[in-house]
Short mmCIF file of C-alpha atoms in Angstrom, two decimals:
data_model
loop_
_atom_site.label_atom_id
_atom_site.label_comp_id
_atom_site.label_asym_id
_atom_site.label_seq_id
_atom_site.Cartn_x
_atom_site.Cartn_y
_atom_site.Cartn_z
CA MET A 26 -91.20 1.90 -127.09
CA PHE A 27 -92.08 4.47 -129.72
CA SER A 28 -95.10 3.61 -131.85
CA ALA A 29 -97.23 5.60 -134.54
CA GLN A 30 -99.62 6.70 -132.06
CA PRO A 31 -99.10 10.56 -131.57
CA ALA A 32 -97.40 11.57 -128.44
CA PRO A 33 -99.46 12.77 -125.33
CA SER A 34 -100.61 16.68 -125.80
CA SER A 35 -97.82 18.49 -123.80
CA ASN A 36 -99.47 22.01 -123.41
CA ALA A 37 -97.16 23.28 -126.43
CA THR A 38 -97.35 26.87 -126.70
CA ALA A 39 -95.10 29.31 -128.99
CA GLU A 40 -92.82 29.93 -125.78
CA ASN A 41 -91.88 26.19 -125.51
CA THR A 42 -92.27 24.64 -128.94
CA VAL A 43 -89.24 24.21 -131.63
CA THR A 44 -90.12 24.33 -135.24
CA VAL A 45 -87.85 22.74 -137.70
CA ARG A 46 -88.52 23.78 -141.63
CA TYR A 47 -88.06 20.96 -144.02
CA ILE A 48 -88.11 21.57 -147.87
CA VAL A 49 -89.91 18.66 -149.34
CA LYS A 50 -91.13 17.52 -152.88
CA ASP A 51 -94.50 16.40 -152.01
CA VAL A 52 -96.34 17.94 -148.99
CA PRO A 53 -99.29 15.68 -148.89
CA GLU A 54 -96.90 12.55 -148.92
CA SER A 55 -94.67 13.93 -146.16
CA ALA A 56 -97.41 15.22 -144.08
CA GLU A 57 -98.72 11.33 -144.30
CA PHE A 58 -95.50 9.88 -143.60
CA TYR A 59 -94.99 11.71 -140.37
CA SER A 60 -98.47 11.09 -138.97
CA LYS A 61 -98.82 7.41 -139.94
CA HIS A 62 -95.19 6.09 -139.39
CA LEU A 63 -93.53 8.58 -136.96
CA GLY A 64 -96.35 9.46 -134.39
CA PHE A 65 -96.83 13.06 -135.56
CA THR A 66 -100.22 14.66 -135.64
CA ILE A 67 -101.07 17.24 -138.55
CA ALA A 68 -101.25 21.02 -136.66
CA LEU A 69 -101.82 22.83 -139.69
CA ASP A 70 -103.04 21.65 -142.99
CA ALA A 71 -102.52 23.97 -146.24
CA ARG A 72 -101.57 20.94 -148.57
CA PRO A 73 -100.56 20.58 -150.97
CA VAL A 74 -98.24 23.32 -150.64
CA PHE A 75 -97.41 23.51 -146.74
CA ALA A 76 -98.27 21.62 -143.70
CA VAL A 77 -96.95 21.70 -140.07
CA VAL A 78 -96.92 18.41 -138.21
CA ALA A 79 -96.61 18.06 -134.58
CA ARG A 80 -95.13 15.49 -131.99
CA GLY A 81 -94.82 17.01 -128.44
CA PRO A 82 -93.20 20.25 -128.80
CA LEU A 83 -91.47 19.78 -132.11
CA ARG A 84 -93.25 20.86 -134.94
CA LEU A 85 -91.77 20.26 -138.59
CA ALA A 86 -92.90 22.96 -141.09
CA LEU A 87 -93.17 20.92 -144.47
CA SER A 88 -92.61 23.29 -147.30
CA GLY A 89 -93.15 22.32 -150.78
CA SER A 90 -89.93 22.53 -153.25
CA ALA A 91 -91.99 24.62 -155.37
CA GLY A 92 -94.89 27.17 -154.92
CA PRO A 93 -96.12 30.51 -153.34
CA GLY A 94 -94.50 29.90 -149.98
CA GLY A 95 -91.36 31.65 -148.79
CA GLY A 96 -89.56 28.37 -147.64
CA SER A 97 -89.09 27.48 -151.11
CA ARG A 98 -88.09 30.58 -153.04
CA PRO A 99 -84.63 31.19 -154.49
CA MET A 100 -81.81 32.95 -152.47
CA PRO A 101 -80.44 36.39 -154.04
CA ASP A 102 -77.63 34.42 -155.53
CA GLY A 103 -79.97 31.88 -157.37
CA ARG A 104 -79.58 28.98 -154.97
CA ARG A 105 -83.01 27.26 -154.30
CA PRO A 106 -83.77 25.33 -151.22
CA GLU A 107 -83.93 21.43 -151.81
CA PRO A 108 -84.78 18.29 -149.70
CA GLY A 109 -81.74 16.19 -148.08
CA GLY A 110 -78.49 16.86 -146.56
CA TRP A 111 -77.75 15.61 -143.10
CA ASN A 112 -78.88 17.93 -140.27
CA ARG A 113 -81.71 15.90 -138.62
CA ILE A 114 -84.42 15.50 -136.21
CA GLN A 115 -83.59 12.68 -133.75
CA ILE A 116 -86.56 10.57 -132.16
CA ALA A 117 -85.87 8.72 -128.97
CA VAL A 118 -87.12 5.11 -128.72
CA GLY A 119 -87.27 2.41 -126.37
CA ASP A 120 -86.54 -0.60 -128.86
CA LEU A 121 -84.80 0.47 -132.01
CA ALA A 122 -84.74 -3.21 -133.39
CA SER A 123 -88.25 -3.34 -133.22
CA GLU A 124 -88.86 0.24 -134.73
CA VAL A 125 -86.45 -0.69 -137.39
CA GLU A 126 -88.25 -3.88 -138.15
CA ARG A 127 -91.51 -2.29 -138.38
CA LEU A 128 -90.88 0.75 -140.44
CA ARG A 129 -88.65 -1.72 -142.88
CA ALA A 130 -91.75 -3.73 -143.09
CA VAL A 131 -93.71 -0.91 -144.87
CA GLY A 132 -91.20 0.17 -146.98
CA VAL A 133 -89.23 2.88 -145.28
CA ARG A 134 -85.82 3.69 -146.62
CA PHE A 135 -82.57 3.39 -144.26
CA ARG A 136 -79.69 5.41 -144.90
CA ASN A 137 -77.41 2.84 -142.84
CA GLU A 138 -77.69 0.11 -140.25
CA THR A 139 -77.64 0.49 -136.70
CA VAL A 140 -74.45 2.26 -135.13
CA LYS A 141 -73.53 1.62 -131.50
CA GLY A 142 -72.56 5.38 -130.25
CA SER A 143 -70.94 6.42 -127.17
CA GLY A 144 -74.47 7.17 -125.69
CA GLY A 145 -76.61 4.64 -127.69
CA LEU A 146 -77.64 2.83 -130.67
CA GLN A 147 -78.64 4.82 -133.72
CA ILE A 148 -80.04 4.68 -137.70
CA LEU A 149 -80.64 7.01 -140.20
CA LEU A 150 -83.90 6.86 -142.16
CA ASP A 151 -85.24 9.22 -145.20
CA ASP A 152 -88.39 10.60 -145.35
CA PRO A 153 -90.25 10.41 -148.81
CA SER A 154 -88.07 13.42 -149.78
CA GLY A 155 -84.67 12.47 -148.68
CA ASN A 156 -84.70 14.51 -145.38
CA PRO A 157 -82.91 12.58 -142.63
CA ILE A 158 -84.47 11.25 -139.44
CA GLU A 159 -82.46 9.70 -136.66
CA LEU A 160 -83.81 7.02 -134.36
CA PHE A 161 -82.17 6.67 -131.29
CA GLN A 162 -81.92 4.23 -128.27
CA ALA A 163 -79.89 5.39 -125.20
CA TYR A 164 -78.01 2.74 -123.17
#
């Protein structure tokens, strides 16, 4: 069963880690959300403009939507990176119903109800900036 406790150290190195950049509205709020509710640890802390949270070999680079960081700079055509969308990380859990109940009890916002797919059960929740996270329980 998944819990908010950090995953055991995996001796992650640059060669065996995966980093996903999420553009967020509030870096401190987002770092706290991932560490408090989803079992990540803060690996690099440059709040309020940037932080990296880690869980096993996964790193989330949390870039503020404004500020000096490269992740928030406009593209040549003027478009600006912003939170949200549908691409997402997936976190495997042992008991999806219990995790949903636990997270709803602390006010986490879900995009949908649990869906039965071909490989298991899944549900989408939003981080504080609206970036999606999929919780998945395999059959």
